[in-house]
């Protein structure tokens, strides 16, 4: 009984794990272009195009840097709110992350 109680207390004390999300860059678009996440979640951007791209938040909250074809980068969404992003190389490529 004592062991079961200790295990139950330990399990309840563990922090919630952040979720991981994925965005593909293909055809000069982010897919998906709109994501809903929780603060603390991560997003992995993978470049499937032959050109270099970035995923850069307009508020400065994240930036993948320049991703060559086939490369990826993972960013953490730290704060709640709306985080619009774009490719700084191709500004017509846009997306939005909404974190709660």
mmCIF file of C-alpha atoms in Angstrom:
data_model
loop_
_atom_site.group_PDB
_atom_site.id
_atom_site.type_symbol
_atom_site.label_atom_id
_atom_site.label_comp_id
_atom_site.label_asym_id
_atom_site.label_seq_id
_atom_site.Cartn_x
_atom_site.Cartn_y
_atom_site.Cartn_z
ATOM 1 C CA UNK A 1 0.000 0.000 0.000
ATOM 2 C CA UNK A 2 2.797 2.383 0.890
ATOM 3 C CA UNK A 3 4.549 1.743 -2.463
ATOM 4 C CA UNK A 4 1.347 2.356 -4.428
ATOM 5 C CA UNK A 5 0.780 5.630 -2.574
ATOM 6 C CA UNK A 6 4.359 6.744 -3.241
ATOM 7 C CA UNK A 7 4.052 5.921 -6.950
ATOM 8 C CA UNK A 8 0.726 7.794 -7.193
ATOM 9 C CA UNK A 9 2.149 10.902 -5.497
ATOM 10 C CA UNK A 10 5.219 10.822 -7.749
ATOM 11 C CA UNK A 11 3.086 10.471 -10.897
ATOM 12 C CA UNK A 12 0.942 13.465 -9.934
ATOM 13 C CA UNK A 13 4.024 15.575 -9.251
ATOM 14 C CA UNK A 14 5.506 15.057 -12.732
ATOM 15 C CA UNK A 15 5.234 18.094 -15.011
ATOM 16 C CA UNK A 16 3.109 17.885 -18.123
ATOM 17 C CA UNK A 17 5.119 17.157 -21.227
ATOM 18 C CA UNK A 18 5.166 19.642 -24.086
ATOM 19 C CA UNK A 19 3.725 18.466 -27.356
ATOM 20 C CA UNK A 20 5.606 18.457 -30.630
ATOM 21 C CA UNK A 21 4.134 19.790 -33.865
ATOM 22 C CA UNK A 22 5.410 19.610 -37.440
ATOM 23 C CA UNK A 23 5.276 22.065 -40.332
ATOM 24 C CA UNK A 24 6.388 21.074 -43.827
ATOM 25 C CA UNK A 25 7.726 23.721 -46.204
ATOM 26 C CA UNK A 26 6.827 22.649 -49.734
ATOM 27 C CA UNK A 27 5.728 24.475 -52.876
ATOM 28 C CA UNK A 28 6.696 27.833 -51.362
ATOM 29 C CA UNK A 29 4.105 27.332 -48.568
ATOM 30 C CA UNK A 30 3.993 26.364 -44.904
ATOM 31 C CA UNK A 31 1.803 23.315 -44.314
ATOM 32 C CA UNK A 32 -0.070 23.785 -42.094
ATOM 33 C CA UNK A 33 0.092 27.576 -42.208
ATOM 34 C CA UNK A 34 -2.031 27.945 -39.039
ATOM 35 C CA UNK A 35 -1.289 26.053 -35.837
ATOM 36 C CA UNK A 36 -2.876 26.022 -32.395
ATOM 37 C CA UNK A 37 -0.432 24.975 -29.685
ATOM 38 C CA UNK A 38 0.132 25.311 -25.965
ATOM 39 C CA UNK A 39 2.831 27.555 -24.564
ATOM 40 C CA UNK A 40 5.889 25.330 -24.129
ATOM 41 C CA UNK A 41 5.162 23.182 -27.189
ATOM 42 C CA UNK A 42 7.721 22.736 -29.942
ATOM 43 C CA UNK A 43 7.346 23.044 -33.701
ATOM 44 C CA UNK A 44 9.705 21.359 -36.153
ATOM 45 C CA UNK A 45 9.911 23.071 -39.525
ATOM 46 C CA UNK A 46 11.190 20.839 -42.357
ATOM 47 C CA UNK A 47 12.191 22.275 -45.720
ATOM 48 C CA UNK A 48 11.001 20.068 -48.578
ATOM 49 C CA UNK A 49 11.714 22.687 -51.254
ATOM 50 C CA UNK A 50 14.862 23.043 -53.346
ATOM 51 C CA UNK A 51 15.273 26.661 -52.152
ATOM 52 C CA UNK A 52 16.381 27.878 -48.724
ATOM 53 C CA UNK A 53 13.627 29.114 -46.381
ATOM 54 C CA UNK A 54 13.188 30.479 -42.874
ATOM 55 C CA UNK A 55 10.323 30.489 -40.398
ATOM 56 C CA UNK A 56 10.780 33.760 -38.560
ATOM 57 C CA UNK A 57 8.280 35.151 -36.042
ATOM 58 C CA UNK A 58 7.446 38.812 -36.633
ATOM 59 C CA UNK A 59 7.527 39.399 -32.852
ATOM 60 C CA UNK A 60 11.017 37.878 -32.588
ATOM 61 C CA UNK A 61 9.849 34.917 -30.490
ATOM 62 C CA UNK A 62 11.407 32.294 -32.796
ATOM 63 C CA UNK A 63 13.562 31.944 -35.900
ATOM 64 C CA UNK A 64 14.688 28.762 -37.614
ATOM 65 C CA UNK A 65 17.510 30.457 -39.458
ATOM 66 C CA UNK A 66 18.054 29.584 -43.117
ATOM 67 C CA UNK A 67 17.057 25.991 -43.800
ATOM 68 C CA UNK A 68 18.613 24.267 -46.804
ATOM 69 C CA UNK A 69 16.632 21.666 -48.713
ATOM 70 C CA UNK A 70 15.948 18.605 -46.554
ATOM 71 C CA UNK A 71 16.985 20.329 -43.319
ATOM 72 C CA UNK A 72 14.831 21.052 -40.289
ATOM 73 C CA UNK A 73 14.844 23.175 -37.159
ATOM 74 C CA UNK A 74 12.813 22.948 -33.979
ATOM 75 C CA UNK A 75 11.590 26.008 -32.091
ATOM 76 C CA UNK A 76 9.838 26.268 -28.725
ATOM 77 C CA UNK A 77 6.794 28.510 -28.341
ATOM 78 C CA UNK A 78 7.413 30.078 -24.951
ATOM 79 C CA UNK A 79 4.631 32.639 -24.566
ATOM 80 C CA UNK A 80 0.896 32.505 -25.110
ATOM 81 C CA UNK A 81 -0.629 34.636 -27.842
ATOM 82 C CA UNK A 82 -0.583 34.998 -31.587
ATOM 83 C CA UNK A 83 2.786 34.660 -33.311
ATOM 84 C CA UNK A 84 2.674 35.521 -37.005
ATOM 85 C CA UNK A 85 5.673 34.252 -38.971
ATOM 86 C CA UNK A 86 7.093 34.423 -42.482
ATOM 87 C CA UNK A 87 10.021 33.345 -44.587
ATOM 88 C CA UNK A 88 12.396 36.325 -44.611
ATOM 89 C CA UNK A 89 13.762 35.203 -47.985
ATOM 90 C CA UNK A 90 10.281 34.863 -49.545
ATOM 91 C CA UNK A 91 8.002 37.284 -47.608
ATOM 92 C CA UNK A 92 4.850 36.067 -49.370
ATOM 93 C CA UNK A 93 5.188 32.821 -47.378
ATOM 94 C CA UNK A 94 3.285 33.430 -44.134
ATOM 95 C CA UNK A 95 1.797 31.555 -41.214
ATOM 96 C CA UNK A 96 0.381 31.932 -37.723
ATOM 97 C CA UNK A 97 0.946 30.087 -34.457
ATOM 98 C CA UNK A 98 -1.633 30.693 -31.736
ATOM 99 C CA UNK A 99 -0.479 29.534 -28.298
ATOM 100 C CA UNK A 100 -2.636 29.210 -25.191
#
